[in-house]
Amino acid sequence: MNLVKQTLASLGTTLRIMSYNKVGFAGFLMVIFIVLMSFVGPYFIPLDTVTKVDKIFQSPSAEHWFGTDHQGRDIFSQIIHGGKDVIVVAVIAGVLSTLIAVTFGTLSGFAGGRTDAFIMAITDVMLTIPQLPLLLILASLMKFENVTSLGVLLGLLNWPSLLRAVRSQALSLKERDFIEAARSLDLGTTHIVFREIVPNMMTYIIISLALAMTGAIYAQVALVLFGLVPFSGSNWGVMLSLAWVRGAIFFKDSVWYIMMPIAAIVLLQLSVVTTTRSLELVFNPRLRSGE
Amino acid sequence: MATTFDATQLPVEAERKPSRAAGFLNSFLLRRLLKALFTAFVVITLTFFLIRLLPSNPIELFIQELMVQYSMPYHQARDQAAALFAIDLEKPLILQYFDYLGGLVRGDLGTSILSPGTPVTSFIKRFLPWTVFSVGLALMISFTSGVILGLLMAYRRESLLDHILTVLASVLSAIPNYILGILLIIWLGVRWGVVPVAQMRGSLSPGVQPGFTLAFFQDALFHAALPIAAYVLTTVGSWMLTMKSSTISVLEEDYVTVARAKGLKESRITTAYVGRNAALPLFTLLAISIGFVVGGSVLIETIFQYQGIGYVLLQAVNRRDYVVMQGVFLIITLSVIFANFFADMLYSWLDPRIKFGAAE
């Protein structure tokens, strides 16, 4: 019981700190809302798959909140069902590339010498190759049957700029007095890395994670939109792609079909980015002193 | 402790000391040039082995395709594939690699699979200039306006203008560039009908001849306007925000206070003292931005049907024209490497400190 109370209390404190930044907190609430909508929503709102010829391209009404698509299907239900894949890919790719960036960026910064030179040489080459063209070519050579493999590929490509940021952070931390103090006290590498360095880099890690996730959303929707990943079913990228191909942009009532997935994608991007402002406050106490 | 007078003299002395040859060998630019050449070499090697070693490599896929589509026997399909990719499949891989390198040196990138007889280099000659033109112009517009607006935001901190521009910058940089392109077409082109999107397709109107004529430049700008708008709108936000925070920290520097105390004109302080120094860190970001915008050109050019090299790449990917894919990808990457090197040169010209110091 005590543990539950403690957890709730610290969760409460965290939320209170996050709410200091109004914009960031709004973004955070929006992320929660989109995640709940995409993962819990499908259990309550069934996906409309029935073609209704008499209801093609309708504008929003009480019956169809977001209007209907080129086959007369309800767009609202597609939006509810279409977020899950996008979020899963973003999280897999984001976590993977952050993991790579943090591990090797810290290693590079602290080890220095040849290890550093080697890691940075690879990073610089990767950073120069334009990601999207490479991704397009890889997508044409490989077959992506599922969401996980796409997420892993995006994660494997998206780390270089994050790694540079983490490395420069590690380089500046290395010279700080408290690390020197921990060394002279002989606290051990594990202690220094996990109790001194990682907490001090947490802000960067969290921001890196958010940026990697938005990068993954950008890339995966692009791949689906241009038909390079044969995903079917409901996915915001697939909806956008279909609406674009079916000429939904040309009629007043059909514009809803293309605007809804656009709104969903942009809203998700924007709320992930703004959430970082609140998360900064949680992980970097120096930032909240003014409040 | 050195006196202030000596400290200001020091960098000038350091500049004169090393002989020209030694200075060149250690120079920032030479190191950058070597790095660029190394990167180019890695990319060339990577492209070759990616095409040849992947389990479903394009040559095998192409052989399979020929066998299925034209019911060719395996060796005939293989010969045809070898001819098109300009690769001798009988040789050991390492020798094939040297052949490939030799071809590159002679400017031979192979021949298109789907448009037989068309060398990849002719695609590049025809389509690359349009991408360089539109992307280059967009980067310049975006960078300059981002720097000016960021400076303005830092000077008018916490004003209404600052808040509006901050929100605008954050929202714009969160929108993927191809989605912004679609939005421009939907609203400006179709719904409000302000812009004739259909006429703006392609890179030039039919009948307009390239040359140093006003009509040509007008037409080129007309066709590039929407892609440029999409690049600028999606990148200007991050320039604005970076410039703003950079300016705020420069404004607190002592030399700005000194300049004010000396009674220099505010306009001179803004341009020569604050603006120039605050913009410096942005040049290091220019390299990353070039890669991102050039990569994005694949999508933007396809959305607007602007016939640049990105458009050709996506067409080749969709039609599985591996020879064109390989060649165009290589050229795109090499141009990014070149652009990065150019950005580095610009940076070292603007900030002479990095030529000598270890600061990078």
mmCIF file of C-alpha atoms in Angstrom, chain A residues 82-275:
data_model
loop_
_atom_site.group_PDB
_atom_site.id
_atom_site.type_symbol
_atom_site.label_atom_id
_atom_site.label_comp_id
_atom_site.label_asym_id
_atom_site.label_seq_id
_atom_site.Cartn_x
_atom_site.Cartn_y
_atom_site.Cartn_z
ATOM 1 C CA GLY A 82 -5.046 4.280 -38.116
ATOM 2 C CA GLY A 83 -2.848 5.673 -35.366
ATOM 3 C CA LYS A 84 -1.646 2.447 -33.770
ATOM 4 C CA ASP A 85 0.817 1.424 -36.498
ATOM 5 C CA VAL A 86 2.202 4.933 -36.828
ATOM 6 C CA ILE A 87 2.871 5.151 -33.081
ATOM 7 C CA VAL A 88 4.353 1.639 -32.835
ATOM 8 C CA VAL A 89 6.811 2.317 -35.680
ATOM 9 C CA ALA A 90 7.725 5.690 -34.166
ATOM 10 C CA VAL A 91 8.360 4.178 -30.718
ATOM 11 C CA ILE A 92 10.434 1.227 -32.013
ATOM 12 C CA ALA A 93 12.520 3.478 -34.266
ATOM 13 C CA GLY A 94 12.825 6.212 -31.644
ATOM 14 C CA VAL A 95 13.908 3.905 -28.823
ATOM 15 C CA LEU A 96 16.348 1.994 -31.036
ATOM 16 C CA SER A 97 18.079 5.051 -32.479
ATOM 17 C CA THR A 98 18.211 6.769 -29.071
ATOM 18 C CA LEU A 99 19.743 3.628 -27.588
ATOM 19 C CA ILE A 100 22.407 3.537 -30.310
ATOM 20 C CA ALA A 101 23.049 7.275 -30.059
ATOM 21 C CA VAL A 102 23.315 7.330 -26.261
ATOM 22 C CA THR A 103 25.459 4.193 -25.959
ATOM 23 C CA PHE A 104 27.965 5.031 -28.678
ATOM 24 C CA GLY A 105 27.815 8.793 -28.167
ATOM 25 C CA THR A 106 28.752 8.421 -24.498
ATOM 26 C CA LEU A 107 31.387 5.824 -25.338
ATOM 27 C CA SER A 108 32.837 8.083 -28.028
ATOM 28 C CA GLY A 109 32.914 11.118 -25.750
ATOM 29 C CA PHE A 110 34.434 9.356 -22.765
ATOM 30 C CA ALA A 111 36.815 6.918 -24.410
ATOM 31 C CA GLY A 112 38.320 9.473 -26.785
ATOM 32 C CA GLY A 113 41.324 8.515 -28.922
ATOM 33 C CA ARG A 114 40.890 5.845 -31.581
ATOM 34 C CA THR A 115 37.480 4.658 -30.396
ATOM 35 C CA ASP A 116 36.199 8.195 -30.711
ATOM 36 C CA ALA A 117 37.797 8.705 -34.130
ATOM 37 C CA PHE A 118 36.348 5.422 -35.395
ATOM 38 C CA ILE A 119 32.810 6.052 -34.153
ATOM 39 C CA MET A 120 32.841 9.612 -35.430
ATOM 40 C CA ALA A 121 34.116 8.565 -38.875
ATOM 41 C CA ILE A 122 31.160 6.187 -39.262
ATOM 42 C CA THR A 123 28.781 8.804 -37.892
ATOM 43 C CA ASP A 124 30.017 11.496 -40.269
ATOM 44 C CA VAL A 125 29.604 9.240 -43.278
ATOM 45 C CA MET A 126 26.109 8.216 -42.177
ATOM 46 C CA LEU A 127 25.238 11.829 -41.514
ATOM 47 C CA THR A 128 26.236 12.851 -45.031
ATOM 48 C CA ILE A 129 24.230 10.201 -46.867
ATOM 49 C CA PRO A 130 20.754 11.652 -47.394
ATOM 50 C CA GLN A 131 18.472 9.444 -45.326
ATOM 51 C CA LEU A 132 15.349 9.537 -47.414
ATOM 52 C CA PRO A 133 16.862 8.482 -50.772
ATOM 53 C CA LEU A 134 18.730 5.682 -48.993
ATOM 54 C CA LEU A 135 15.512 4.609 -47.330
ATOM 55 C CA LEU A 136 13.651 4.624 -50.650
ATOM 56 C CA ILE A 137 16.279 2.393 -52.216
ATOM 57 C CA LEU A 138 16.371 0.008 -49.254
ATOM 58 C CA ALA A 139 12.578 -0.135 -49.281
ATOM 59 C CA SER A 140 12.659 -1.170 -52.919
ATOM 60 C CA LEU A 141 15.213 -3.929 -52.244
ATOM 61 C CA MET A 142 13.679 -5.324 -49.066
ATOM 62 C CA LYS A 143 10.189 -6.477 -48.357
ATOM 63 C CA PHE A 144 8.507 -5.022 -45.317
ATOM 64 C CA GLU A 145 5.815 -7.375 -44.181
ATOM 65 C CA ASN A 146 5.265 -5.839 -40.790
ATOM 66 C CA VAL A 147 5.470 -2.751 -38.681
ATOM 67 C CA THR A 148 8.351 -4.010 -36.524
ATOM 68 C CA SER A 149 10.806 -4.463 -39.382
ATOM 69 C CA LEU A 150 10.059 -0.968 -40.688
ATOM 70 C CA GLY A 151 10.556 0.461 -37.201
ATOM 71 C CA VAL A 152 13.870 -1.355 -36.809
ATOM 72 C CA LEU A 153 15.147 -0.149 -40.200
ATOM 73 C CA LEU A 154 14.206 3.460 -39.444
ATOM 74 C CA GLY A 155 15.858 3.156 -36.035
ATOM 75 C CA LEU A 156 19.053 1.811 -37.587
ATOM 76 C CA LEU A 157 19.293 4.778 -39.941
ATOM 77 C CA ASN A 158 18.205 7.673 -37.770
ATOM 78 C CA TRP A 159 20.869 7.899 -35.046
ATOM 79 C CA PRO A 160 23.805 9.949 -36.466
ATOM 80 C CA SER A 161 22.757 13.502 -35.580
ATOM 81 C CA LEU A 162 21.571 12.372 -32.138
ATOM 82 C CA LEU A 163 24.885 10.630 -31.542
ATOM 83 C CA ARG A 164 26.776 13.852 -32.251
ATOM 84 C CA ALA A 165 24.620 15.758 -29.773
ATOM 85 C CA VAL A 166 25.081 13.117 -27.068
ATOM 86 C CA ARG A 167 28.846 12.981 -27.679
ATOM 87 C CA SER A 168 29.320 16.723 -27.293
ATOM 88 C CA GLN A 169 27.238 16.563 -24.111
ATOM 89 C CA ALA A 170 29.422 13.730 -22.807
ATOM 90 C CA LEU A 171 32.569 15.687 -23.707
ATOM 91 C CA SER A 172 31.470 18.684 -21.663
ATOM 92 C CA LEU A 173 30.322 16.523 -18.731
ATOM 93 C CA LYS A 174 33.655 14.735 -18.644
ATOM 94 C CA GLU A 175 35.428 17.933 -17.652
ATOM 95 C CA ARG A 176 33.032 18.895 -14.876
ATOM 96 C CA ASP A 177 34.176 19.016 -11.264
ATOM 97 C CA PHE A 178 31.636 16.561 -9.892
ATOM 98 C CA ILE A 179 32.857 13.825 -12.244
ATOM 99 C CA GLU A 180 36.425 14.608 -11.165
ATOM 100 C CA ALA A 181 35.254 14.402 -7.546
ATOM 101 C CA ALA A 182 33.552 11.056 -8.125
ATOM 102 C CA ARG A 183 36.743 9.761 -9.733
ATOM 103 C CA SER A 184 38.944 10.849 -6.862
ATOM 104 C CA LEU A 185 36.515 9.249 -4.407
ATOM 105 C CA ASP A 186 36.983 6.054 -6.438
ATOM 106 C CA LEU A 187 33.254 5.497 -6.811
ATOM 107 C CA GLY A 188 33.658 3.070 -9.727
ATOM 108 C CA THR A 189 32.711 3.307 -13.383
ATOM 109 C CA THR A 190 29.186 1.928 -12.900
ATOM 110 C CA HIS A 191 28.418 4.529 -10.266
ATOM 111 C CA ILE A 192 29.893 7.328 -12.348
ATOM 112 C CA VAL A 193 28.035 6.334 -15.497
ATOM 113 C CA PHE A 194 24.633 5.569 -14.018
ATOM 114 C CA ARG A 195 24.465 7.874 -10.991
ATOM 115 C CA GLU A 196 26.417 10.882 -12.220
ATOM 116 C CA ILE A 197 26.455 11.008 -16.021
ATOM 117 C CA VAL A 198 23.193 9.522 -17.232
ATOM 118 C CA PRO A 199 20.988 11.628 -14.889
ATOM 119 C CA ASN A 200 22.790 14.707 -16.143
ATOM 120 C CA MET A 201 22.189 13.732 -19.743
ATOM 121 C CA MET A 202 18.553 12.763 -19.206
ATOM 122 C CA THR A 203 17.270 15.985 -20.754
ATOM 123 C CA TYR A 204 19.239 15.284 -23.908
ATOM 124 C CA ILE A 205 18.174 11.672 -23.991
ATOM 125 C CA ILE A 206 14.498 12.571 -23.690
ATOM 126 C CA ILE A 207 14.714 15.275 -26.344
ATOM 127 C CA SER A 208 16.651 12.881 -28.576
ATOM 128 C CA LEU A 209 13.909 10.313 -28.133
ATOM 129 C CA ALA A 210 11.213 12.811 -29.117
ATOM 130 C CA LEU A 211 13.185 14.023 -32.136
ATOM 131 C CA ALA A 212 13.921 10.464 -33.248
ATOM 132 C CA MET A 213 10.219 9.669 -32.977
ATOM 133 C CA THR A 214 9.181 12.632 -35.097
ATOM 134 C CA GLY A 215 11.860 11.676 -37.627
ATOM 135 C CA ALA A 216 10.434 8.165 -37.774
ATOM 136 C CA ILE A 217 6.903 9.478 -38.279
ATOM 137 C CA TYR A 218 8.175 11.691 -41.116
ATOM 138 C CA ALA A 219 9.956 8.828 -42.859
ATOM 139 C CA GLN A 220 7.331 6.121 -42.444
ATOM 140 C CA VAL A 221 4.441 8.264 -43.662
ATOM 141 C CA ALA A 222 6.585 9.273 -46.660
ATOM 142 C CA LEU A 223 7.317 5.630 -47.513
ATOM 143 C CA VAL A 224 3.666 4.657 -47.249
ATOM 144 C CA LEU A 225 2.461 7.781 -49.088
ATOM 145 C CA PHE A 226 4.665 7.071 -52.089
ATOM 146 C CA GLY A 227 3.681 3.417 -52.143
ATOM 147 C CA LEU A 228 7.091 2.001 -51.231
ATOM 148 C CA VAL A 229 5.926 0.054 -48.215
ATOM 149 C CA PRO A 230 2.998 -2.165 -49.117
ATOM 150 C CA PHE A 231 1.013 -1.545 -45.958
ATOM 151 C CA SER A 232 -2.690 -1.965 -46.249
ATOM 152 C CA GLY A 233 -5.547 -1.553 -43.850
ATOM 153 C CA SER A 234 -6.064 1.521 -41.756
ATOM 154 C CA ASN A 235 -3.007 3.640 -41.213
ATOM 155 C CA TRP A 236 -2.872 7.435 -41.420
ATOM 156 C CA GLY A 237 -0.200 7.153 -44.101
ATOM 157 C CA VAL A 238 -2.298 4.733 -46.155
ATOM 158 C CA MET A 239 -5.341 7.006 -45.787
ATOM 159 C CA LEU A 240 -3.313 9.979 -46.989
ATOM 160 C CA SER A 241 -1.928 7.968 -49.881
ATOM 161 C CA LEU A 242 -5.392 6.746 -50.959
ATOM 162 C CA ALA A 243 -6.936 10.187 -50.648
ATOM 163 C CA TRP A 244 -4.098 11.663 -52.744
ATOM 164 C CA VAL A 245 -4.370 8.977 -55.436
ATOM 165 C CA ARG A 246 -8.187 9.125 -55.539
ATOM 166 C CA GLY A 247 -8.133 12.857 -56.195
ATOM 167 C CA ALA A 248 -9.791 13.792 -52.907
ATOM 168 C CA ILE A 249 -8.185 17.222 -53.203
ATOM 169 C CA PHE A 250 -10.374 18.292 -56.107
ATOM 170 C CA PHE A 251 -13.830 18.482 -54.511
ATOM 171 C CA LYS A 252 -15.123 20.583 -51.668
ATOM 172 C CA ASP A 253 -16.702 17.685 -49.766
ATOM 173 C CA SER A 254 -13.866 15.225 -50.334
ATOM 174 C CA VAL A 255 -11.190 17.539 -48.941
ATOM 175 C CA TRP A 256 -12.083 16.192 -45.481
ATOM 176 C CA TYR A 257 -10.822 12.789 -46.481
ATOM 177 C CA ILE A 258 -7.300 14.091 -47.076
ATOM 178 C CA MET A 259 -7.326 16.772 -44.357
ATOM 179 C CA MET A 260 -8.189 14.374 -41.518
ATOM 180 C CA PRO A 261 -5.111 12.101 -41.740
ATOM 181 C CA ILE A 262 -2.985 15.226 -42.336
ATOM 182 C CA ALA A 263 -4.424 16.805 -39.185
ATOM 183 C CA ALA A 264 -3.814 13.601 -37.199
ATOM 184 C CA ILE A 265 -0.173 13.288 -38.338
ATOM 185 C CA VAL A 266 0.659 16.964 -37.823
ATOM 186 C CA LEU A 267 -1.055 17.019 -34.413
ATOM 187 C CA LEU A 268 0.928 13.974 -33.281
ATOM 188 C CA GLN A 269 4.220 15.512 -34.503
ATOM 189 C CA LEU A 270 3.465 18.843 -32.874
ATOM 190 C CA SER A 271 2.419 17.368 -29.525
ATOM 191 C CA VAL A 272 5.477 15.095 -29.317
ATOM 192 C CA VAL A 273 7.739 18.085 -29.983
ATOM 193 C CA THR A 274 6.018 20.370 -27.464
ATOM 194 C CA THR A 275 5.951 17.675 -24.760
#
